[in-house]
CSV table of C-alpha atoms and ligand atoms in Angstrom, one decimal:
chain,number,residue,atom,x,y,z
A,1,UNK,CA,-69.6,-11.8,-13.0
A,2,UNK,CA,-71.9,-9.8,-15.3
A,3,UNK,CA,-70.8,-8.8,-18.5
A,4,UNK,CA,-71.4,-5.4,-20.9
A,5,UNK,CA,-73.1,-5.7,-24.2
A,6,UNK,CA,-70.7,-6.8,-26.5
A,7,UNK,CA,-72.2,-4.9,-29.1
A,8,UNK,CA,-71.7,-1.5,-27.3
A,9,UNK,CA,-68.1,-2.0,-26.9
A,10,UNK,CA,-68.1,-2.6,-30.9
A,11,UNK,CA,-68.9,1.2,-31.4
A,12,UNK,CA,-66.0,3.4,-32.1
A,13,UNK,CA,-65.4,6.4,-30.2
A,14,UNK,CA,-68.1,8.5,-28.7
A,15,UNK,CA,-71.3,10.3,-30.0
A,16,UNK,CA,-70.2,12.5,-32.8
A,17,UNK,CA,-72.3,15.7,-31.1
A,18,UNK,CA,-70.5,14.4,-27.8
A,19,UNK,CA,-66.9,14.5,-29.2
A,20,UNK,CA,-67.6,17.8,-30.7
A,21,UNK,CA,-69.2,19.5,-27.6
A,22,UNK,CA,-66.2,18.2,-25.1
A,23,UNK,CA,-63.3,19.9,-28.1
A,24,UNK,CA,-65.4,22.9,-28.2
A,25,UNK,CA,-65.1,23.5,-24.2
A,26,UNK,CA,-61.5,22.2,-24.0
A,27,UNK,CA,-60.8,24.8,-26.4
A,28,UNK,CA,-62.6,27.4,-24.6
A,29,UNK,CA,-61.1,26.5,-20.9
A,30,UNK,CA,-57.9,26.8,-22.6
A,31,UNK,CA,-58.6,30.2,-24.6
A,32,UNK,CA,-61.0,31.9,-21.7
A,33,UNK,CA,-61.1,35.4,-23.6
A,34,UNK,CA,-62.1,34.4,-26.7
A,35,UNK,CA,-65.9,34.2,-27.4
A,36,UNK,CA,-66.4,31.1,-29.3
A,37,UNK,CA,-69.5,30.4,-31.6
A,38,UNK,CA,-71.6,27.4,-31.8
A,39,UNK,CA,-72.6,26.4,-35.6
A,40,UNK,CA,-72.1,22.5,-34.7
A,41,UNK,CA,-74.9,20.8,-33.0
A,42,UNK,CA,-78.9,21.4,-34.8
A,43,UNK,CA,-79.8,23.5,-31.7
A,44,UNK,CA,-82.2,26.1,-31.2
A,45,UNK,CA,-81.6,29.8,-29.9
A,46,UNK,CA,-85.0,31.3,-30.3
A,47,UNK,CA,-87.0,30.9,-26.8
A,48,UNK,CA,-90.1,29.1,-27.2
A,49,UNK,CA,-92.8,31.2,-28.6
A,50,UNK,CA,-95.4,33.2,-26.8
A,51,UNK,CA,-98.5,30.8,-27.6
A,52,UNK,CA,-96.0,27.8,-26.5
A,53,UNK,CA,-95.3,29.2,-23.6
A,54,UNK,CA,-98.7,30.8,-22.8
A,55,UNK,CA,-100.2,27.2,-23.2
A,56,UNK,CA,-97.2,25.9,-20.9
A,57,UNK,CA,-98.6,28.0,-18.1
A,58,UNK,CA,-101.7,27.1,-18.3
A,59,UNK,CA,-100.8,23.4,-18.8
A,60,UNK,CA,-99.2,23.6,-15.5
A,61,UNK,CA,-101.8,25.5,-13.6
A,62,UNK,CA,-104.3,22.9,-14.9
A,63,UNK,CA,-101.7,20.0,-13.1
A,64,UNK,CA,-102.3,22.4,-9.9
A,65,UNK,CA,-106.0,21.4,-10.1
A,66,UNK,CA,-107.5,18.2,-8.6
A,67,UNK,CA,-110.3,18.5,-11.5
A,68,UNK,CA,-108.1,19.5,-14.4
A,69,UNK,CA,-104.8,17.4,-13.2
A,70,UNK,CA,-103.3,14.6,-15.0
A,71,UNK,CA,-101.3,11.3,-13.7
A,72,UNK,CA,-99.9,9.5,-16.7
A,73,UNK,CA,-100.3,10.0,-19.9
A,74,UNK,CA,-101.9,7.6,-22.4
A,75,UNK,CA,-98.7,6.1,-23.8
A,76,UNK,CA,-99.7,6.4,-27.4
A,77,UNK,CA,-100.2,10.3,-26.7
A,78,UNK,CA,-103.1,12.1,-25.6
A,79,UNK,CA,-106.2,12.2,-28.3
A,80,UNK,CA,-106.1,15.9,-28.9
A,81,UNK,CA,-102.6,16.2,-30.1
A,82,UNK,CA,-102.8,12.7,-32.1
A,83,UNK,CA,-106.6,14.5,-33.6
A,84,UNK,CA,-104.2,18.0,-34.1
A,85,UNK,CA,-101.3,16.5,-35.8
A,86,UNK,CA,-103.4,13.8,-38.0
A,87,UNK,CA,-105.4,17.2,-39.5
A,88,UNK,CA,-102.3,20.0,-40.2
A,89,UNK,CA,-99.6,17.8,-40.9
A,90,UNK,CA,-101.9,14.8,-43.3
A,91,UNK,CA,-105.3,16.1,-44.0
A,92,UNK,CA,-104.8,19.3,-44.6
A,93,UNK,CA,-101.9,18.0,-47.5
A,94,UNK,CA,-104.6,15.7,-48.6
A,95,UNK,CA,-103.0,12.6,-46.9
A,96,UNK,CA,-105.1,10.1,-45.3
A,97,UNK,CA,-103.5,9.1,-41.9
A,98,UNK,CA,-105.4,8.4,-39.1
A,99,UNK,CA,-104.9,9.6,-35.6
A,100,UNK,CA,-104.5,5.9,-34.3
A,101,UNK,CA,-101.5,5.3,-36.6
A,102,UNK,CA,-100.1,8.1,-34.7
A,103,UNK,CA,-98.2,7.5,-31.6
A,104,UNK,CA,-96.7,10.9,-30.0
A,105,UNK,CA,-92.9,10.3,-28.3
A,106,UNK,CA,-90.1,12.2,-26.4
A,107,UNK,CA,-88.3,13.3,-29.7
A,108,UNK,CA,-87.4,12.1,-33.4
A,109,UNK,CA,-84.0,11.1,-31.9
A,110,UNK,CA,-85.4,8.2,-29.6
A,111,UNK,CA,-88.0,7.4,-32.3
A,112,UNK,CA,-85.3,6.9,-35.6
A,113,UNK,CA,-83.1,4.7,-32.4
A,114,UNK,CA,-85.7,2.5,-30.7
A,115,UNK,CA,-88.0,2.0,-33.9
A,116,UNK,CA,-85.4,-0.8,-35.3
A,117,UNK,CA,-86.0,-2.8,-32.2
A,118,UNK,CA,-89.3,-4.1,-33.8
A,119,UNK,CA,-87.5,-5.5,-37.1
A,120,UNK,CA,-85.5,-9.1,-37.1
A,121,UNK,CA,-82.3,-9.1,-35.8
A,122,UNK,CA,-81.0,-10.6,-38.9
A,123,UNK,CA,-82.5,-7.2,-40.9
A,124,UNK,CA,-80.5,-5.4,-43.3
A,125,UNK,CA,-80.1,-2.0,-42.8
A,126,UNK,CA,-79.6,0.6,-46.0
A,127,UNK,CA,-78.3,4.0,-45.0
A,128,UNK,CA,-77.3,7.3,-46.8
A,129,UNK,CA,-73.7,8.4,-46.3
A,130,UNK,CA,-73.5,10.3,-45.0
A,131,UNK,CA,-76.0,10.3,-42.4
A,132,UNK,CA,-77.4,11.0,-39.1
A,133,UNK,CA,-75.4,8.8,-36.4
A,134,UNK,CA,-78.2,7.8,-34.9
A,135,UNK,CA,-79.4,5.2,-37.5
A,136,UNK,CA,-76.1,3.3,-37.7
A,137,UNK,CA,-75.3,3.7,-33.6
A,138,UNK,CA,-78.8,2.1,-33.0
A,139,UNK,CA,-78.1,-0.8,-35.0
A,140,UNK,CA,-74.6,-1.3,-34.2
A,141,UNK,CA,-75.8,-1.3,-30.4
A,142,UNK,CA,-79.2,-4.1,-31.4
A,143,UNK,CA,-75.5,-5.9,-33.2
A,144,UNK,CA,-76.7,-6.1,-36.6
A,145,UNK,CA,-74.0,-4.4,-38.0
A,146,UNK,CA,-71.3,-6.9,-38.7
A,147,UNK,CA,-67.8,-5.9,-37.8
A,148,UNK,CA,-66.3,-2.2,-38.2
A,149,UNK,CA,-63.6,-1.8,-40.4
A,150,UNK,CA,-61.2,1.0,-39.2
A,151,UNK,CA,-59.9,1.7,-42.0
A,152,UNK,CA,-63.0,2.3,-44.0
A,153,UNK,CA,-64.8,3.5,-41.3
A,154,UNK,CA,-68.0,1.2,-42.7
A,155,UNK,CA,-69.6,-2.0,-41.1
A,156,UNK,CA,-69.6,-5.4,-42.9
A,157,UNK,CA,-73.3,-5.9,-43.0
A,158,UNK,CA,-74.5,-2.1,-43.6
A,159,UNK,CA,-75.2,-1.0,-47.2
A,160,UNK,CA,-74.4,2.1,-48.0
A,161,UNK,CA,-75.7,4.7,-50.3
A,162,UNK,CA,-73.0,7.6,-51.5
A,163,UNK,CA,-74.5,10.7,-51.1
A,164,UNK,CA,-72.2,12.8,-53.3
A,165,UNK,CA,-71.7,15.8,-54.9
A,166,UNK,CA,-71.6,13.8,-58.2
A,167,UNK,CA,-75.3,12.5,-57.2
A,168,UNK,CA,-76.5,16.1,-56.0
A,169,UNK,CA,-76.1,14.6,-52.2
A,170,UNK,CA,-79.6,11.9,-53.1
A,171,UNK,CA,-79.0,7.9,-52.9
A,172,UNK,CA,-79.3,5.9,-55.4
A,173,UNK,CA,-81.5,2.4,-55.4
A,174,UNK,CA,-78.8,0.3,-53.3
A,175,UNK,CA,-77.9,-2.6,-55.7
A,176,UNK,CA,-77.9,-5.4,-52.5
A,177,UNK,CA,-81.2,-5.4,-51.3
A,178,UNK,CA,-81.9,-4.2,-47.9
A,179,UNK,CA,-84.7,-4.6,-45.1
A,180,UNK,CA,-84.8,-1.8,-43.8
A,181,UNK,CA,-83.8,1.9,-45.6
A,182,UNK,CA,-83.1,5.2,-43.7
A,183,UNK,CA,-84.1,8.4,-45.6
A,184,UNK,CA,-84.5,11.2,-44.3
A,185,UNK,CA,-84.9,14.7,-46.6
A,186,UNK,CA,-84.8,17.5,-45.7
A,187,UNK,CA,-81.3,15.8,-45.5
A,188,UNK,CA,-79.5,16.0,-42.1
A,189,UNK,CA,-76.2,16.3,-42.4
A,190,UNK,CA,-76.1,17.2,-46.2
A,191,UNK,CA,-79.2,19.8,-46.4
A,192,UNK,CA,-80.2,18.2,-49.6
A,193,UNK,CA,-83.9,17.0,-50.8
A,194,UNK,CA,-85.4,14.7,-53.2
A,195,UNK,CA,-88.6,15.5,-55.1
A,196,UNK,CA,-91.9,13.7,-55.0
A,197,UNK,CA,-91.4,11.7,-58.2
A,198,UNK,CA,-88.0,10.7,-56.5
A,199,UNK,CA,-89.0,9.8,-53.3
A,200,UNK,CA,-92.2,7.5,-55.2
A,201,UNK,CA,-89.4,5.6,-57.0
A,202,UNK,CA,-88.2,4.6,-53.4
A,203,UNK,CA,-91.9,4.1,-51.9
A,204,UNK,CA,-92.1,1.7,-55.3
A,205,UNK,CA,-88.6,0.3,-54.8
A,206,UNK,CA,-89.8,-0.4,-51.2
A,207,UNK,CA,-92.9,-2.3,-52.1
A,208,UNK,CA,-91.4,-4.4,-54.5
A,209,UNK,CA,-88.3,-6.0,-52.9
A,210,UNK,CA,-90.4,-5.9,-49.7
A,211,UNK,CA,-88.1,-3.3,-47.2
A,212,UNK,CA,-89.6,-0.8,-45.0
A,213,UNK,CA,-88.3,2.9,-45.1
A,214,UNK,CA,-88.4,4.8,-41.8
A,215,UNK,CA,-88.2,8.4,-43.2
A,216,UNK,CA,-87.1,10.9,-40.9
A,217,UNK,CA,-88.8,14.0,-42.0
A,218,UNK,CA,-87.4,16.1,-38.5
A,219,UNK,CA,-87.0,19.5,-41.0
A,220,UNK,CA,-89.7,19.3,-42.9
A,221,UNK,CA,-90.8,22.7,-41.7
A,222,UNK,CA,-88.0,24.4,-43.6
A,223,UNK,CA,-89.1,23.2,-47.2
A,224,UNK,CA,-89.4,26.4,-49.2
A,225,UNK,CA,-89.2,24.4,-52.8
A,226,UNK,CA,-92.4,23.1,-54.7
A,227,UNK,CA,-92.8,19.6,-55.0
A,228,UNK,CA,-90.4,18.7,-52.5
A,229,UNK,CA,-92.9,16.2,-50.0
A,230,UNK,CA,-93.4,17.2,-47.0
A,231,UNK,CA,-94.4,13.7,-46.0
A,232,UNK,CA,-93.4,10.2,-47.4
A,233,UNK,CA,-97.2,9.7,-47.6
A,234,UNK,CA,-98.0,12.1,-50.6
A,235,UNK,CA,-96.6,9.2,-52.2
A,236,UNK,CA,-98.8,6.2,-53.8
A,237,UNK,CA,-98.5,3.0,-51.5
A,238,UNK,CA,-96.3,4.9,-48.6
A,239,UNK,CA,-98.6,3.2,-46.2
A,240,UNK,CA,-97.5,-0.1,-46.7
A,241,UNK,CA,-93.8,0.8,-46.6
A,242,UNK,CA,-92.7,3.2,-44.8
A,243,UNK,CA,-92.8,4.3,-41.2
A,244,UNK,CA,-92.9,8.2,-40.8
A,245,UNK,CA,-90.7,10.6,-38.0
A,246,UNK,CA,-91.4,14.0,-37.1
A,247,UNK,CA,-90.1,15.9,-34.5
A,248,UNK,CA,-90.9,19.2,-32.7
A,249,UNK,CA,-87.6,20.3,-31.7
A,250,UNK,CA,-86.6,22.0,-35.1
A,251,UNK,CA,-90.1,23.4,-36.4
A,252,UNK,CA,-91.0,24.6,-32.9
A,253,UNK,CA,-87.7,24.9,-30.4
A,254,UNK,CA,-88.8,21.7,-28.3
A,255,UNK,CA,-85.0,20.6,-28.4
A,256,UNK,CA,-84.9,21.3,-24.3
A,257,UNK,CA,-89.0,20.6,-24.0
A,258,UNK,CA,-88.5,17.0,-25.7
A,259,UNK,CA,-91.6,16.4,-28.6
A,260,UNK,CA,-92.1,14.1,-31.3
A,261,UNK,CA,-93.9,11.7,-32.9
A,262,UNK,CA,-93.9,8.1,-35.6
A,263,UNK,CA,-96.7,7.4,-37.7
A,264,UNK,CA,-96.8,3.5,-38.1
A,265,UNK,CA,-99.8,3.0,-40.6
A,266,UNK,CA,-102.0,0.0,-40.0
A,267,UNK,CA,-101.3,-1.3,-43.5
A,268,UNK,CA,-97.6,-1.9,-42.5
A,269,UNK,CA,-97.2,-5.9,-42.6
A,270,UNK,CA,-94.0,-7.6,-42.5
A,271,UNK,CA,-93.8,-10.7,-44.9
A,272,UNK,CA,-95.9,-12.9,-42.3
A,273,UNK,CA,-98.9,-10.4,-42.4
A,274,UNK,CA,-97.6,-9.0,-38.6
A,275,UNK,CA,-98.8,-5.7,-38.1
A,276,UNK,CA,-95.9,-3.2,-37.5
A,277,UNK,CA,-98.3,-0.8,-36.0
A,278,UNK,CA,-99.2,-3.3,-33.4
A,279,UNK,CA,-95.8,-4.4,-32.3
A,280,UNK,CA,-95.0,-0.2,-31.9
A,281,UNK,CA,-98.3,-0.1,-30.2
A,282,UNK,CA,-96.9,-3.2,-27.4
A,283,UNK,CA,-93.6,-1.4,-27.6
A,284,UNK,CA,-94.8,1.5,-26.3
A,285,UNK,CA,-96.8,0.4,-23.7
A,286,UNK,CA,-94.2,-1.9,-22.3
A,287,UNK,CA,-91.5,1.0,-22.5
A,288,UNK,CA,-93.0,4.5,-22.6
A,289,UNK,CA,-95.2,6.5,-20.3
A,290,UNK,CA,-95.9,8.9,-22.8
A,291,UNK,CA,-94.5,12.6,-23.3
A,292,UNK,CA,-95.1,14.7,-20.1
A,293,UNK,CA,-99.1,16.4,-20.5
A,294,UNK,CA,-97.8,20.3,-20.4
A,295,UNK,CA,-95.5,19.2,-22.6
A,296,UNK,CA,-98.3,17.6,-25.5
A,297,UNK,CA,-100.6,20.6,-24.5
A,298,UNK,CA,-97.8,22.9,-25.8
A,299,UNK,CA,-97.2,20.7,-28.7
A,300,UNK,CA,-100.9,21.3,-29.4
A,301,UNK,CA,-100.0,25.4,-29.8
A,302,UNK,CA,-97.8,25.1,-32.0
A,303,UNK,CA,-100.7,24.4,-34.8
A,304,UNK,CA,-103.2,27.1,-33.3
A,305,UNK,CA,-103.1,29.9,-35.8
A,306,UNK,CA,-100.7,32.1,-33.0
A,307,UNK,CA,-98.4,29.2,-32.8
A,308,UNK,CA,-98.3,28.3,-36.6
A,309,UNK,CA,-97.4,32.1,-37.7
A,310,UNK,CA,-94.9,32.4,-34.6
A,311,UNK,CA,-93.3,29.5,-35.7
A,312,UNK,CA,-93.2,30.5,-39.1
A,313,UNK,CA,-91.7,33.5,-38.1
A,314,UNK,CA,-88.6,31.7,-36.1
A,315,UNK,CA,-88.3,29.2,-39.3
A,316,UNK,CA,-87.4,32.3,-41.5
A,317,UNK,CA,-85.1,33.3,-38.9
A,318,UNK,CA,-82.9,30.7,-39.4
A,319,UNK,CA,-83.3,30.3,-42.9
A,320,UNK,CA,-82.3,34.2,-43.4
A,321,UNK,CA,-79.3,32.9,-41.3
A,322,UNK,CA,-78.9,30.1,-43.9
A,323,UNK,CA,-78.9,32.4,-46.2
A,324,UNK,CA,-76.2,34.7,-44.2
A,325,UNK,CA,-74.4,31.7,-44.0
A,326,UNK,CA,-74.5,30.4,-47.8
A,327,UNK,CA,-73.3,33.6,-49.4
A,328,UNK,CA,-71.0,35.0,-46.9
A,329,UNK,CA,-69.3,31.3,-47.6
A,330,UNK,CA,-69.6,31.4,-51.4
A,331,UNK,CA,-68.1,35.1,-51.9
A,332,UNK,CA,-65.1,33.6,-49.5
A,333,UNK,CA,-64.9,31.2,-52.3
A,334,UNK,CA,-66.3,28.0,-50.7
A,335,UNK,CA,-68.3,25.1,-52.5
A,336,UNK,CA,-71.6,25.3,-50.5
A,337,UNK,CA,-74.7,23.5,-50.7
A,338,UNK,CA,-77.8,23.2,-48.8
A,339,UNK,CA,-79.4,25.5,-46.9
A,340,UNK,CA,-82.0,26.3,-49.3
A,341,UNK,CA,-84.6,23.5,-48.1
A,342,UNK,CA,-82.7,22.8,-44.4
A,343,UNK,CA,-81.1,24.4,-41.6
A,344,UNK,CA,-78.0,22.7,-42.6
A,345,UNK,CA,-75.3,24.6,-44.7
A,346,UNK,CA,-73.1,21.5,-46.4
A,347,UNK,CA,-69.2,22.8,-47.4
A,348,UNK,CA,-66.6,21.3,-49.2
A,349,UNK,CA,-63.5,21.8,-46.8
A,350,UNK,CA,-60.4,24.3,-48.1
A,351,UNK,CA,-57.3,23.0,-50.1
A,352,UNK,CA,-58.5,19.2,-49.6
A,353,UNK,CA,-58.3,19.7,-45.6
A,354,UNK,CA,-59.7,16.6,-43.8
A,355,UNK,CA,-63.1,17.4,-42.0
A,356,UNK,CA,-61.4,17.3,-38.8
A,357,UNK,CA,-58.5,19.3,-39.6
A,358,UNK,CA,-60.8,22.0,-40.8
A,359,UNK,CA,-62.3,21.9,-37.6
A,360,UNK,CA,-59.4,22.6,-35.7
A,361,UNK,CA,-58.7,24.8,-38.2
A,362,UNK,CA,-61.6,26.6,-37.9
A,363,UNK,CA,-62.0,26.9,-34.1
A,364,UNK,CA,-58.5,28.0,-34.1
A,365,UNK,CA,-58.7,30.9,-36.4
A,366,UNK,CA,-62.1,31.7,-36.2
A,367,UNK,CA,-63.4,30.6,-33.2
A,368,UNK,CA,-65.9,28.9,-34.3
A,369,UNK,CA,-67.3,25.8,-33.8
A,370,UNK,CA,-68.7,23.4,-37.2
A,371,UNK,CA,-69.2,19.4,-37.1
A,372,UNK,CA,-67.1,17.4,-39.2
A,373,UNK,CA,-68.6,16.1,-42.1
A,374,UNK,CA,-66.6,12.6,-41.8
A,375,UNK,CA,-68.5,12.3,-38.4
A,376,UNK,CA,-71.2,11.4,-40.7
A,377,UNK,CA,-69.7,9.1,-42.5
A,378,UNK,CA,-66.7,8.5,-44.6
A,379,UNK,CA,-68.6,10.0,-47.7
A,380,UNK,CA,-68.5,12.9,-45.4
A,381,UNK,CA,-65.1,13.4,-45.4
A,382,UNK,CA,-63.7,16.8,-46.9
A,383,UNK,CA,-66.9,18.4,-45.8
A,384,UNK,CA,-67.7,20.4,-43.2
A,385,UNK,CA,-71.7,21.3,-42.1
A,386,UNK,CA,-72.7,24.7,-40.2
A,387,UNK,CA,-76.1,25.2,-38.8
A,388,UNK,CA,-78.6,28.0,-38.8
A,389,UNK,CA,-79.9,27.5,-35.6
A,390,UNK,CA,-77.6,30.6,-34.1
A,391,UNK,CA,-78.6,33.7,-33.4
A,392,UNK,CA,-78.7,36.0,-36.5
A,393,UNK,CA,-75.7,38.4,-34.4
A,394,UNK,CA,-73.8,35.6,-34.1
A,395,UNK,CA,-74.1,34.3,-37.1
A,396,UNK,CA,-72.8,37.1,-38.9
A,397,UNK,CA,-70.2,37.1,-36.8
A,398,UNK,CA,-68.9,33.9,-37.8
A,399,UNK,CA,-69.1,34.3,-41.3
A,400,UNK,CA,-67.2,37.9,-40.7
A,401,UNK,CA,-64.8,35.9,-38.9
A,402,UNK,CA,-64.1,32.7,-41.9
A,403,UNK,CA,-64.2,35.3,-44.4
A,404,UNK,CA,-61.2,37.1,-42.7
A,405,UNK,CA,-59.4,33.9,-41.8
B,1,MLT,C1,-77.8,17.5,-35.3
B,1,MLT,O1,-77.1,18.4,-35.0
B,1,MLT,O2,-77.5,16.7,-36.2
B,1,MLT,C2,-79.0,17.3,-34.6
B,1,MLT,O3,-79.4,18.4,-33.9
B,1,MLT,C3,-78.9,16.2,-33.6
B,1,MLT,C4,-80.2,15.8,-33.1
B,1,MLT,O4,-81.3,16.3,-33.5
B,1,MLT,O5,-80.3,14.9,-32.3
């Protein structure tokens, strides 16, 4: 008889973003007249903008076309939008990547899953907490996580880096050395960012004990500080540490059109001179069929000079509802960080509330809908994050509605 993966029946409950999406509707089946507002899952609201769409159409006219259509896609990505993204997002910060260390995917989310798959079983993973459930799920399902502690919520084998108000929400160097260390800043859940001289000590750190950082850099868009890096590799000796994710759902609404992409530079070796970039390379090729060709050609607008200032335009959008957000919560007396650097607005919970009692609490009396900051992590507990992504109507409605709670 076949048997499950043991390691998928370690992990506890479900997907955070799953357990808060199935409380949000049994609260509204239950409570059908009230209008309940979404602040929980990192999800667009603003439609796709016009030179997206515009280069949609055409993308799918062109598959109409025996001359101009295309079958499958190159499975690293298709040269123009590798050629695209190596220029605006390295070149033009002065950052040296090439477009063959770029290999263009369905999402950040798969990436910052499937990219541990190319490291030793035996690997050590370092992760913020709290952090993105993604990092830890992926490795507790590849079963390199030890055993789960229910009462600490942590996993024996996983080091774990506070990320605490005490520490303005940044790790510090783990004191166990690790193999592999998740970052990623613009933080997600937490909002917070490091500076360049920060974020060099861990490209140092890194290079000396010999671990690899995969730096999820998914909201990089919404940096509006100075020398916060907008890539790991404005740092010296990034490329032979550190594996680099970027996604299009946040900077450019692909959440529902599925975009992203992982630099893996050529100088990444593991301790037997292996080339990291070729085992993503085989990965690839023996897994993906590359993101769908309208879907890349949009990709491709988002950097023509239309698509950058639209884009720009939608990224103020939801950091004026940040902003919306941040004060409306801080004259209602909350402690509130983030939001300044992120779409993520980071809040100490009332009266010592557990995260999830606050969101009851909140969906109750407000009606509206936040993720639990323990759902991060159990550094997350007592804090509570809200997203800009709503609308900017709705958005001030929710904060109307907290403020009168
Ligand atoms: C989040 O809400 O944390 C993110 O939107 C989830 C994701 O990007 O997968």
């Amino acid at each position: 008889m076949f048997k499950a993966n043991e390691n998928y029946l370690k992990l506890p409950g479900s997907y955070l973003f799953s357990t808060v999406g199935r409380k949000q509707r049994e609260y509204s089946a239950a409570h059908p007249d009230k209008k309940v507002i979404r602040l929980s899952i990192g999800d667009v609201t603003q439609p796709l903008a016009p030179a997206i769409i515009e280069r949609l159409h055409k993308a799918v006219d062109e598959m109409a076309v025996a001359e101009t259509f295309k079958g499958y896609a190159p499975d690293l990505g298709y040269e123009f939008l590798r050629n695209t993204i190596a220029k605006n997002d390295y070149a033009d910060r002065g950052v040296d990547i090439s477009a063959d260390e770029i290999f263009v995917s369905d999402g950040a989310k798969s990436d910052s899953a499937n990219i541990q798959e190319i490291f030793t079983a035996d690997s050590k993973i370092a992760v913020c907490d709290p952090v993105y459930p993604v990092y830890v799920d992926s490795n507790v399902m590849a079963g390199r996580t030890g055993t789960y502690d229910k009462n600490t919520e942590l996993w024996s084998d996983v080091i774990y880096m506070p990320c605490l108000a005490d520490n303005n929400f940044a790790p510090e160097l783990p004191k166990e050395t690790p193999d592999i260390i998740y970052l990623c800043f613009p933080n997600n859940p937490t909002g917070a960012t490091i500076k360049k001289d920060q974020l060099q000590e861990w490209v140092d750190y890194a290079n000396k004990v010999g671990a690899v950082i995969i730096y999820d850099a998914a909201y990089e868009a919404y940096i509006s500080e100075e020398d916060v890096p907008h890539t790991i590799y404005e740092c010296e000796g990034a490329k032979t540490c550190a594996i680099e994710l970027k996604s299009f759902s946040k900077n450019a609404g692909f959440t529902g059109t599925r975009l992203g992409y992982a630099v893996v530079p050529k100088n990444l070796k593991d301790a037997d001179g292996v080339s990291m970039h070729s085992l993503w390379a085989r990965r690839h090729g023996t897994k993906f069929n590359g993101a769908p060709y309208i879907v890349q050609a949009a990709g491709d607008a988002v950097y023509s000079d239309e698509g950058k200032a639209q884009t720009k335009a939608q990224i103020a959008y939801y950091m004026n509802n940040a902003k919306v957000i941040s004060q409306g919560l801080k004259d209602a007396g909350y402690t509130v960080s983030g939001g300044v650097n992120a779409p993520y607005i980071w809040l100490k919970t009332p009266n010592n509330m557990s995260s999830w009692d606050f969101f009851d609490y909140l969906l109750e009396n407000a009606n509206v809908v936040g993720t639990p900051g323990s759902g991060f992590g159990p550094s997350g507990e007592g804090y509570f994050r809200l997203t800009a992504f709503g609308t900017y109507e709705n958005t001030v409605e929710a904060i109307e509605r907290i403020k009168n709670m």
